[in-house]
Amino acid sequence: MVLLIISLVVGFATLLYLTLTVLDKSPGNEKTEKLSHIIQRGARSFLFQEYVVFFPIVLALALLFLLTTGYKSAISFLIGSIFSVLSGFFGMTIATKSNARTAWGAMKGVGEALDIAFSGGAVMGLTVSVLGLLGLFVVYNVFGLEAVSFYSLGASFVALFARVGGGIYTKAADVGADIVGKVEANLPEDDPRNPAVIADNVGDNVGDVAGMGADLYESYVGSIFSGIALGYALLGQRGVVNTLSIVSFGLLASIIGIVFVKVLSKLNTDPAVALRSGTVVSSVVFLILSFAYSFVEKDLKLFWTVLIGNIVGVLIGLITEWYTSGRKVEKLAHSAAMGPANVIISGTALGMESTAMITILIAIGTLLSYKINQLYGIAIAGVGMLATLAMNLSVDAYGPIADNAGGIAQMAGLEKHVREITDKLDALGNTTAAMGKGFAIGSAALTAIALFANFGATAHVEQVLLRDPSTFIGALIGSMLTFYFSALTMNAVGDAANDMVEEIRRQIREIPGILLGTAEPDYESCIRIATKGALKRMVAPALLAIISPIVLMKLLGVQAVAGLLIGSTVSGVALAIFMANSGGAWDNAKKYVEEGHLGGKGSFTHKATVVGDTVGDPFKDTAGPSLNILIKLMAITAIVFYQLAGR
Amino acid sequence: MVLLIISLVVGFATLLYLTLTVLDKSPGNEKTEKLSHIIQRGARSFLFQEYVVFFPIVLALALLFLLTTGYKSAISFLIGSIFSVLSGFFGMTIATKSNARTAWGAMKGVGEALDIAFSGGAVMGLTVSVLGLLGLFVVYNVFGLEAVSFYSLGASFVALFARVGGGIYTKAADVGADIVGKVEANLPEDDPRNPAVIADNVGDNVGDVAGMGADLYESYVGSIFSGIALGYALLGQRGVVNTLSIVSFGLLASIIGIVFVKVLSKLNTDPAVALRSGTVVSSVVFLILSFAYSFVEKDLKLFWTVLIGNIVGVLIGLITEWYTSGRKVEKLAHSAAMGPANVIISGTALGMESTAMITILIAIGTLLSYKINQLYGIAIAGVGMLATLAMNLSVDAYGPIADNAGGIAQMAGLEKHVREITDKLDALGNTTAAMGKGFAIGSAALTAIALFANFGATAHVEQVLLRDPSTFIGALIGSMLTFYFSALTMNAVGDAANDMVEEIRRQIREIPGILLGTAEPDYESCIRIATKGALKRMVAPALLAIISPIVLMKLLGVQAVAGLLIGSTVSGVALAIFMANSGGAWDNAKKYVEEGHLGGKGSFTHKATVVGDTVGDPFKDTAGPSLNILIKLMAITAIVFYQLAGR
């Protein structure tokens, strides 16, 4: 526990230092500052309205827990929810303050721009990690192990809203801006005459920063929860301490990695080298510390499972990269030469094919870590993947900051080489983030399996009877829910995008000066409409996840809920991999053609790849990632409500 | 058993009569006869080459069974395989003899055309039903209950090859003919100048007739097998007799329905009324006979589960219709106005959404029939859905005959009103077949659940331990396999279509008279290439299904195989529903626009719906239906190989 406190203190200090570093930089001239301000206001306003939508539900659930399982669980649930909200809000605020500063910093050179953008991202990464651990520390020590599941439920609950709501917003704004702005009105990307241009930049922040932050907050907390619970079941107090030690090493290693990147960027190292070295350094330091600890504690099993988790994570990342770049993407782009239908069929097949190797890797990882250390081993493999989250999330969150910086540079009319620098940083973020996605998918699967085992232990379901079809029925329903959930989120993106398209068309029609650049478009109205559209449509999918295990438990009993969790996990994992990789491959096929291959921009082949990319957007940025949260949220809901009903 | 013999004799007599009726009709003039002959030769040649590919595997497996479990299982397996082949071959031969006769008959009027086309379809329907039952009767009485699983395996094994191979062929030819013929060379549908036009018609026969026949042969046999096995487990000999009686009533009721349609067509009734009345009559007669039997035997539980199966089947059919016609399709067509990407996203979401109600219906049906009559109840609900298969398949197989007749009429230059009649009959077949699809999906799910229970009984797996993750790992792999299998089949269609496109382009380039109509294209060469392309690519997906349960059993044991079957069934059912309904909706959205809505043919919206339709083709006609076979084949393989390894 001392270790945990030390790493928390160091984490807080680094966080404070990074925040002050970012705020200390100049936000640029009047124009860039104003643009940054509008984006920040839009993003904040979205978050506030999002809170207004889901906070009543959070409070109602807390009240329910208060009345049934007592104040401990109610408060733990609230801490989980509020800390998740806080980390998303704080991380995003600093991210929106970093964008103009990055653009301005790019005037001094690539090293300065990298330093600011990465520091902004690292604030997000450290906030999630530090707040996640702090909340866990408080809940575990004050209220005990049982309350941790409620803490984890709070985190997952908020995460699903944030991911779904943010995902709908960002894609609706993106699609809207593309369809009317780029295609119909022939405006370039990030042109200030496009009424949706600010909404698009706001979307990057609420979706890719705040939404992803909440997502990873829940993954982090969920994996640690399952590690603590299964560790306690196997080894008692020692299992809890081991889990928390591993996590502490991860946080410390991440801080070292972050500092490393900052030093390299001050030395004007190539950004690609800087980011990749930072990631490698934090992984190596983490593994060395874990090994030393296991060696000293004479429990090498712990280290082996951590190592398995990391190897599986890296391999999934490599497979993901293989399917979404290089030869696979070139072949996909070639199929586009035969038209949009072919690129859709080939891309769909590509994503479905990619499930094979990734699932087999997850299976091998699960099996090995189970053989080494039983269910606790599976949980620790998941924890091992996410332990250096602070570093990985820093890289993830830096991407949208660089993207935003590019938008601001364009809109504010900064020199051309500024845009070139931010574009380079942005592209780099995409490549480095691919590895992070592998870790996210792998850890989601492992954590879901661990949570399922946890549910079995909580509900005293030792076995599933094959003679009784209720498990099978539950599994059918669980599988179906992942498809239905995806349909809901994709339809939400489509409908919200329609609202946007109509608003942009209206503005271009009614405000004649817009396209000439003599009148300013009504940015705020587009932001408002995207916000309203996303919030209205995020409630149904989110509630589905929480209500279905409860309903099934009431109607068909515990055996059916066990089936539900199996069905939703196995279908959800496959669907999530398929959607992420089809979407990623389509995106990169379009970029490949835009680099000048197969006729380049504007060619028939290019138009076909644009269709693929547009289809891929809701796949990879809305439905796909939300599925990872969905399957875990259903498991945690089942655990918590069994405790509740069991009283 | 007497009942079964009677219904078999009546079935054979009707079959003979219908065959003679069809052959008695005139195949028309020299041109239509020649075209029909080329189609028949191409289709037969495909089937023969298909047999050459998979028969060595069938023989190897039979030899394996001979050496391990003895001659009884080897012969039963061979009977299952060969009867499946025979029914596909005979049914398709008569179908290819009916097409020109239907076209020629249409000159006399719609009643005559309906009579011939429906009689041709009914030959297929009756052949599958009669041969399926005959084989079962022989195997059960000569070799006993244990051998029936080998019979069922033979049927499933051949079915997967026939469905996948036929599915690849028909879509490759279709896509090839469309892309070069219709889009690039601007030829109308079924134009004799299109080199792939005959291959396209051959495809209808090997895919929609022979492939579907083998598919339903395996569904029929599989459901009866599970009914017999679980009936015997619950009630002993009585359970077997009950199951076979229900099936006999289904066959007799179908024959009555078939005769009814023939009488109505002689009376020149509206074809829509004739077909629908026939279906209703056979269902009603079947239910009345089942009720009378249950009442006399004082076992009303039997009737209730038959009724549940039928109600669930009808409701699934209605939901399917709701999602693939009317307002849903109009909305989908409207989304096409925003471009191909939108129609793909909306159609994908539509198909995924449709899984919800259908799965819930399957769940309710499973649960109710289990409450009434335990696992036997679930099996009988599945049997009840398929009992009137002879009637339903007659309607299904009549569609491609009418379609072919239209093609021949066009190519032979028959009068315009002939084509109008065949088009009308073709469209009608599509609508009536929607109901049949509901029964196919529902019965596949119920049969898979029953087979799973059967596997549990065979392998003495009473329960699945939640502490042991091997079940979960098996389920993850099972789910993944359905995605991977779909990827393989879709890629196969894409690659085979590419081969076709190149061949058609080559012919148009190298034989200058083709487009002018002065030189005849090399039809045979297109048929050869489609055949080669399909056969080469059908082996991998088919072997996947049979090898994976065996490998998993060896590596991880019975518990993992139980997981494999759960995972493949729950994901496979959802994927199959999604693909079938997305594909159906895209198809009908295109037709809706072609009827003159939203700009009609040639408009921007129309082009977008064509993209949807092209994507939907491999979804609904190759990957989707093959999944239904895949999940059952995996279950039967697991049962058979456990018996084999258990010795």
Short mmCIF file of C-alpha atoms in Angstrom, two decimals, chain A residues 249-577:
data_model
loop_
_atom_site.label_atom_id
_atom_site.label_comp_id
_atom_site.label_asym_id
_atom_site.label_seq_id
_atom_site.Cartn_x
_atom_site.Cartn_y
_atom_site.Cartn_z
CA PHE A 249 4.65 -0.09 -10.99
CA GLY A 250 2.68 0.60 -14.13
CA LEU A 251 1.95 4.15 -13.04
CA LEU A 252 5.57 4.83 -12.06
CA ALA A 253 6.84 3.31 -15.31
CA SER A 254 4.40 5.47 -17.28
CA ILE A 255 5.65 8.61 -15.55
CA ILE A 256 9.21 7.70 -16.50
CA GLY A 257 8.05 7.12 -20.10
CA ILE A 258 6.26 10.47 -20.19
CA VAL A 259 9.29 12.34 -18.86
CA PHE A 260 11.40 10.50 -21.43
CA VAL A 261 9.24 11.73 -24.31
CA LYS A 262 9.37 15.28 -22.97
CA VAL A 263 13.16 15.19 -22.73
CA LEU A 264 13.47 13.81 -26.26
CA SER A 265 11.12 16.46 -27.63
CA LYS A 266 13.20 19.21 -25.99
CA LEU A 267 16.20 17.67 -27.75
CA ASN A 268 14.25 17.97 -31.02
CA THR A 269 14.33 14.22 -31.65
CA ASP A 270 12.20 12.88 -34.51
CA PRO A 271 8.66 12.74 -33.02
CA ALA A 272 8.14 9.15 -34.21
CA VAL A 273 11.27 8.05 -32.38
CA ALA A 274 10.34 10.05 -29.29
CA LEU A 275 6.85 8.58 -28.94
CA ARG A 276 7.86 5.03 -29.67
CA SER A 277 10.85 5.16 -27.30
CA GLY A 278 8.64 6.52 -24.54
CA THR A 279 6.22 3.63 -24.97
CA VAL A 280 9.01 1.07 -25.04
CA VAL A 281 10.77 2.59 -22.03
CA SER A 282 7.62 2.53 -19.91
CA SER A 283 6.90 -1.11 -20.88
CA VAL A 284 10.45 -2.25 -20.14
CA VAL A 285 10.61 -0.40 -16.82
CA PHE A 286 7.22 -1.84 -15.88
CA LEU A 287 8.29 -5.40 -16.66
CA ILE A 288 11.60 -5.01 -14.79
CA LEU A 289 9.86 -3.66 -11.70
CA SER A 290 7.22 -6.43 -11.85
CA PHE A 291 9.89 -9.06 -12.19
CA ALA A 292 11.91 -7.66 -9.30
CA TYR A 293 8.81 -7.58 -7.09
CA SER A 294 7.79 -11.14 -8.01
CA PHE A 295 11.34 -12.32 -7.44
CA VAL A 296 11.59 -10.70 -4.02
CA GLU A 297 8.16 -11.94 -3.02
CA LYS A 298 9.04 -15.42 -4.32
CA ASP A 299 5.90 -15.42 -6.46
CA LEU A 300 7.14 -15.62 -10.04
CA LYS A 301 3.70 -16.76 -11.19
CA LEU A 302 2.65 -13.15 -10.82
CA PHE A 303 5.34 -11.98 -13.21
CA TRP A 304 4.62 -14.67 -15.78
CA THR A 305 0.98 -13.68 -16.04
CA VAL A 306 1.91 -10.00 -16.31
CA LEU A 307 4.30 -10.91 -19.09
CA ILE A 308 1.68 -13.00 -20.89
CA GLY A 309 -0.72 -10.09 -20.81
CA ASN A 310 1.90 -7.79 -22.31
CA ILE A 311 2.98 -10.21 -25.00
CA VAL A 312 -0.60 -10.91 -26.02
CA GLY A 313 -1.31 -7.17 -26.07
CA VAL A 314 1.71 -6.45 -28.28
CA LEU A 315 0.86 -9.30 -30.64
CA ILE A 316 -2.77 -8.18 -30.97
CA GLY A 317 -1.44 -4.71 -31.74
CA LEU A 318 0.84 -6.10 -34.44
CA ILE A 319 -1.96 -8.16 -36.00
CA THR A 320 -4.21 -5.10 -35.92
CA GLU A 321 -1.51 -3.13 -37.69
CA TRP A 322 -1.04 -5.91 -40.25
CA TYR A 323 -4.73 -5.90 -41.12
CA THR A 324 -5.07 -2.10 -41.25
CA SER A 325 -1.95 -1.12 -43.16
CA GLY A 326 0.53 -2.25 -45.78
CA ARG A 327 -0.36 -4.99 -48.22
CA LYS A 328 -3.83 -5.72 -46.83
CA VAL A 329 -4.82 -2.09 -47.29
CA GLU A 330 -3.31 -1.92 -50.77
CA LYS A 331 -5.35 -4.96 -51.79
CA LEU A 332 -8.45 -3.31 -50.33
CA ALA A 333 -7.73 -0.13 -52.26
CA HIS A 334 -7.34 -2.18 -55.45
CA SER A 335 -10.76 -3.75 -54.90
CA ALA A 336 -12.14 -0.20 -54.81
CA ALA A 337 -11.23 0.08 -58.49
CA MET A 338 -14.27 -2.13 -59.15
CA GLY A 339 -16.58 0.23 -57.30
CA PRO A 340 -17.94 1.00 -53.84
CA ALA A 341 -19.77 -2.34 -53.44
CA ASN A 342 -16.54 -4.28 -53.82
CA VAL A 343 -14.66 -2.18 -51.32
CA ILE A 344 -17.47 -2.72 -48.80
CA ILE A 345 -17.57 -6.50 -49.33
CA SER A 346 -13.78 -6.84 -49.20
CA GLY A 347 -13.48 -4.58 -46.17
CA THR A 348 -16.21 -6.46 -44.33
CA ALA A 349 -14.50 -9.76 -45.09
CA LEU A 350 -11.14 -8.32 -44.00
CA GLY A 351 -12.49 -7.26 -40.61
CA MET A 352 -14.24 -10.58 -40.08
CA GLU A 353 -11.12 -12.47 -41.07
CA SER A 354 -9.04 -10.51 -38.59
CA THR A 355 -11.10 -11.90 -35.70
CA ALA A 356 -9.43 -15.29 -36.17
CA MET A 357 -5.86 -14.65 -35.10
CA ILE A 358 -6.80 -12.13 -32.42
CA THR A 359 -9.32 -14.46 -30.81
CA ILE A 360 -6.88 -17.35 -30.86
CA LEU A 361 -4.29 -15.13 -29.16
CA ILE A 362 -6.80 -14.15 -26.49
CA ALA A 363 -7.67 -17.82 -26.05
CA ILE A 364 -4.02 -18.82 -25.65
CA GLY A 365 -3.38 -15.95 -23.24
CA THR A 366 -6.40 -16.91 -21.16
CA LEU A 367 -5.48 -20.55 -21.08
CA LEU A 368 -1.83 -20.04 -20.18
CA SER A 369 -2.50 -17.52 -17.44
CA TYR A 370 -5.19 -19.81 -16.04
CA LYS A 371 -2.78 -22.74 -16.01
CA ILE A 372 -0.20 -20.61 -14.19
CA ASN A 373 -2.34 -18.91 -11.59
CA GLN A 374 -5.99 -19.95 -12.05
CA LEU A 375 -8.61 -17.23 -12.50
CA TYR A 376 -6.38 -14.72 -10.75
CA GLY A 377 -3.86 -15.30 -13.54
CA ILE A 378 -6.43 -14.28 -16.17
CA ALA A 379 -7.28 -11.14 -14.24
CA ILE A 380 -3.61 -10.21 -13.81
CA ALA A 381 -2.93 -10.71 -17.52
CA GLY A 382 -5.67 -8.11 -18.09
CA VAL A 383 -4.19 -5.81 -15.44
CA GLY A 384 -0.74 -6.22 -16.96
CA MET A 385 -2.03 -4.99 -20.32
CA LEU A 386 -3.50 -1.85 -18.80
CA ALA A 387 -0.94 -1.07 -16.11
CA THR A 388 0.96 1.42 -18.28
CA LEU A 389 -2.32 3.03 -19.30
CA ALA A 390 -1.10 6.50 -18.32
CA MET A 391 1.60 6.31 -21.01
CA ASN A 392 -0.59 4.71 -23.68
CA LEU A 393 -3.46 7.11 -23.11
CA SER A 394 -1.05 10.06 -23.31
CA VAL A 395 -0.21 9.00 -26.85
CA ASP A 396 -3.89 8.38 -27.67
CA ALA A 397 -5.03 11.77 -26.38
CA TYR A 398 -2.16 13.64 -28.03
CA GLY A 399 -3.55 12.72 -31.47
CA PRO A 400 -6.79 14.75 -31.26
CA ILE A 401 -4.84 17.68 -29.79
CA ALA A 402 -2.54 17.72 -32.82
CA ASP A 403 -5.60 17.31 -35.06
CA ASN A 404 -7.31 20.29 -33.40
CA ALA A 405 -4.13 22.33 -33.62
CA GLY A 406 -4.12 21.72 -37.37
CA GLY A 407 -7.75 22.87 -37.60
CA ILE A 408 -6.99 26.05 -35.70
CA ALA A 409 -3.89 26.76 -37.80
CA GLN A 410 -5.99 26.42 -40.96
CA MET A 411 -8.89 28.51 -39.70
CA ALA A 412 -6.65 31.22 -38.27
CA GLY A 413 -4.66 31.39 -41.47
CA LEU A 414 -1.27 30.57 -39.90
CA GLU A 415 1.70 29.84 -42.17
CA LYS A 416 1.62 26.70 -44.23
CA HIS A 417 4.53 24.96 -42.51
CA VAL A 418 2.60 25.09 -39.21
CA ARG A 419 -0.10 22.97 -40.76
CA GLU A 420 2.52 20.62 -42.14
CA ILE A 421 3.97 20.07 -38.68
CA THR A 422 0.58 19.43 -37.06
CA ASP A 423 -0.43 17.08 -39.90
CA LYS A 424 2.73 15.09 -39.34
CA LEU A 425 2.12 14.89 -35.59
CA ASP A 426 -1.50 13.88 -36.21
CA ALA A 427 -0.61 11.07 -38.62
CA LEU A 428 1.98 9.82 -36.17
CA GLY A 429 -0.59 9.65 -33.40
CA ASN A 430 -2.77 7.37 -35.52
CA THR A 431 0.03 4.86 -36.07
CA THR A 432 1.15 4.77 -32.45
CA ALA A 433 -2.43 4.48 -31.26
CA ALA A 434 -2.95 1.21 -33.18
CA MET A 435 -0.93 -0.60 -30.53
CA GLY A 436 -3.11 0.92 -27.82
CA LYS A 437 -6.22 -0.45 -29.53
CA GLY A 438 -4.78 -3.95 -29.35
CA PHE A 439 -4.34 -3.55 -25.62
CA ALA A 440 -7.88 -2.19 -25.24
CA ILE A 441 -9.49 -5.13 -27.05
CA GLY A 442 -7.35 -7.77 -25.38
CA SER A 443 -7.86 -6.40 -21.89
CA ALA A 444 -11.60 -6.05 -22.45
CA ALA A 445 -11.84 -9.73 -23.32
CA LEU A 446 -9.69 -10.88 -20.41
CA THR A 447 -11.45 -8.60 -17.94
CA ALA A 448 -14.84 -9.78 -19.16
CA ILE A 449 -13.81 -13.41 -18.61
CA ALA A 450 -12.50 -12.55 -15.16
CA LEU A 451 -15.68 -10.61 -14.30
CA PHE A 452 -17.74 -13.56 -15.49
CA ALA A 453 -15.87 -15.84 -13.11
CA ASN A 454 -16.44 -13.23 -10.44
CA PHE A 455 -20.16 -13.27 -11.14
CA GLY A 456 -20.14 -17.04 -10.80
CA ALA A 457 -18.49 -16.75 -7.41
CA THR A 458 -20.81 -13.97 -6.23
CA ALA A 459 -23.98 -15.70 -7.37
CA HIS A 460 -22.72 -19.10 -6.21
CA VAL A 461 -23.18 -20.51 -9.70
CA GLU A 462 -20.60 -23.23 -9.76
CA GLN A 463 -21.81 -24.84 -12.93
CA VAL A 464 -24.20 -24.50 -15.82
CA LEU A 465 -26.59 -27.37 -16.38
CA LEU A 466 -26.77 -28.43 -20.00
CA ARG A 467 -30.12 -30.08 -19.56
CA ASP A 468 -31.64 -26.72 -18.69
CA PRO A 469 -31.87 -24.53 -21.81
CA SER A 470 -32.06 -21.26 -19.87
CA THR A 471 -28.31 -20.75 -20.17
CA PHE A 472 -28.51 -21.26 -23.90
CA ILE A 473 -31.44 -18.87 -24.13
CA GLY A 474 -29.52 -16.31 -22.11
CA ALA A 475 -26.54 -16.71 -24.43
CA LEU A 476 -28.73 -16.23 -27.53
CA ILE A 477 -30.11 -13.03 -26.03
CA GLY A 478 -26.66 -11.83 -24.98
CA SER A 479 -25.33 -12.31 -28.49
CA MET A 480 -28.34 -10.61 -30.00
CA LEU A 481 -27.94 -7.61 -27.66
CA THR A 482 -24.50 -6.82 -29.05
CA PHE A 483 -25.95 -6.68 -32.58
CA TYR A 484 -28.97 -4.68 -31.44
CA PHE A 485 -26.76 -2.28 -29.49
CA SER A 486 -24.60 -1.73 -32.58
CA ALA A 487 -27.72 -1.06 -34.63
CA LEU A 488 -28.92 1.53 -32.12
CA THR A 489 -25.61 3.40 -32.06
CA MET A 490 -25.21 3.31 -35.85
CA ASN A 491 -28.74 4.56 -36.40
CA ALA A 492 -28.09 7.29 -33.85
CA VAL A 493 -25.06 8.46 -35.83
CA GLY A 494 -27.07 8.38 -39.06
CA ASP A 495 -29.99 10.34 -37.62
CA ALA A 496 -27.84 12.89 -35.83
CA ALA A 497 -25.79 13.36 -39.01
CA ASN A 498 -29.02 14.02 -40.92
CA ASP A 499 -29.92 16.78 -38.47
CA MET A 500 -26.49 18.31 -39.03
CA VAL A 501 -26.70 18.11 -42.80
CA GLU A 502 -30.01 19.92 -42.79
CA GLU A 503 -28.72 22.66 -40.51
CA ILE A 504 -25.60 23.23 -42.64
CA ARG A 505 -27.67 23.32 -45.84
CA ARG A 506 -30.07 25.77 -44.19
CA GLN A 507 -27.24 28.12 -43.21
CA ILE A 508 -25.65 28.05 -46.66
CA ARG A 509 -29.07 28.75 -48.17
CA GLU A 510 -30.18 31.50 -45.77
CA ILE A 511 -26.89 33.32 -45.10
CA PRO A 512 -25.69 34.18 -48.61
CA GLY A 513 -22.26 35.51 -47.67
CA ILE A 514 -21.02 32.26 -46.12
CA LEU A 515 -19.48 30.65 -49.16
CA LEU A 516 -17.91 33.92 -50.29
CA GLY A 517 -16.31 34.31 -46.89
CA THR A 518 -17.98 37.68 -46.27
CA ALA A 519 -20.41 36.47 -43.58
CA GLU A 520 -19.55 34.31 -40.61
CA PRO A 521 -21.53 31.08 -40.32
CA ASP A 522 -23.45 30.31 -37.14
CA TYR A 523 -21.00 27.84 -35.59
CA GLU A 524 -22.82 27.71 -32.27
CA SER A 525 -26.04 26.54 -33.87
CA CYS A 526 -24.25 23.53 -35.41
CA ILE A 527 -22.66 22.73 -32.06
CA ARG A 528 -26.08 22.96 -30.39
CA ILE A 529 -27.71 20.65 -32.92
CA ALA A 530 -24.96 18.04 -32.72
CA THR A 531 -25.16 18.17 -28.93
CA LYS A 532 -28.93 17.76 -28.86
CA GLY A 533 -28.80 14.98 -31.46
CA ALA A 534 -26.18 13.00 -29.60
CA LEU A 535 -27.69 13.36 -26.14
CA LYS A 536 -31.19 12.40 -27.23
CA ARG A 537 -29.92 9.20 -28.78
CA MET A 538 -27.41 7.98 -26.21
CA VAL A 539 -29.90 7.02 -23.52
CA ALA A 540 -31.54 3.97 -25.10
CA PRO A 541 -28.34 2.01 -25.86
CA ALA A 542 -26.85 2.83 -22.46
CA LEU A 543 -29.93 1.75 -20.53
CA LEU A 544 -30.13 -1.47 -22.54
CA ALA A 545 -26.89 -2.64 -20.98
CA ILE A 546 -27.98 -2.04 -17.45
CA ILE A 547 -31.57 -3.23 -17.71
CA SER A 548 -31.12 -6.49 -19.61
CA PRO A 549 -29.19 -8.46 -16.96
CA ILE A 550 -31.69 -7.36 -14.32
CA VAL A 551 -34.71 -8.32 -16.39
CA LEU A 552 -33.22 -11.66 -17.31
CA MET A 553 -32.30 -12.38 -13.70
CA LYS A 554 -35.91 -11.73 -12.64
CA LEU A 555 -37.47 -13.71 -15.49
CA LEU A 556 -35.16 -16.69 -15.96
CA GLY A 557 -32.79 -16.72 -13.02
CA VAL A 558 -29.07 -16.82 -12.47
CA GLN A 559 -28.33 -19.57 -15.01
CA ALA A 560 -29.76 -17.42 -17.80
CA VAL A 561 -27.68 -14.44 -16.69
CA ALA A 562 -24.55 -16.61 -16.84
CA GLY A 563 -25.56 -17.41 -20.42
CA LEU A 564 -26.21 -13.74 -21.13
CA LEU A 565 -22.67 -12.83 -20.11
CA ILE A 566 -21.14 -15.63 -22.18
CA GLY A 567 -23.20 -14.71 -25.25
CA SER A 568 -22.59 -10.98 -25.03
CA THR A 569 -18.86 -11.41 -24.44
CA VAL A 570 -18.16 -13.87 -27.24
CA SER A 571 -20.24 -12.02 -29.82
CA GLY A 572 -19.20 -8.61 -28.53
CA VAL A 573 -15.49 -9.40 -28.79
CA ALA A 574 -15.83 -10.69 -32.35
CA LEU A 575 -18.07 -7.80 -33.45
CA ALA A 576 -15.77 -5.22 -31.84
CA ILE A 577 -12.67 -6.61 -33.56
#
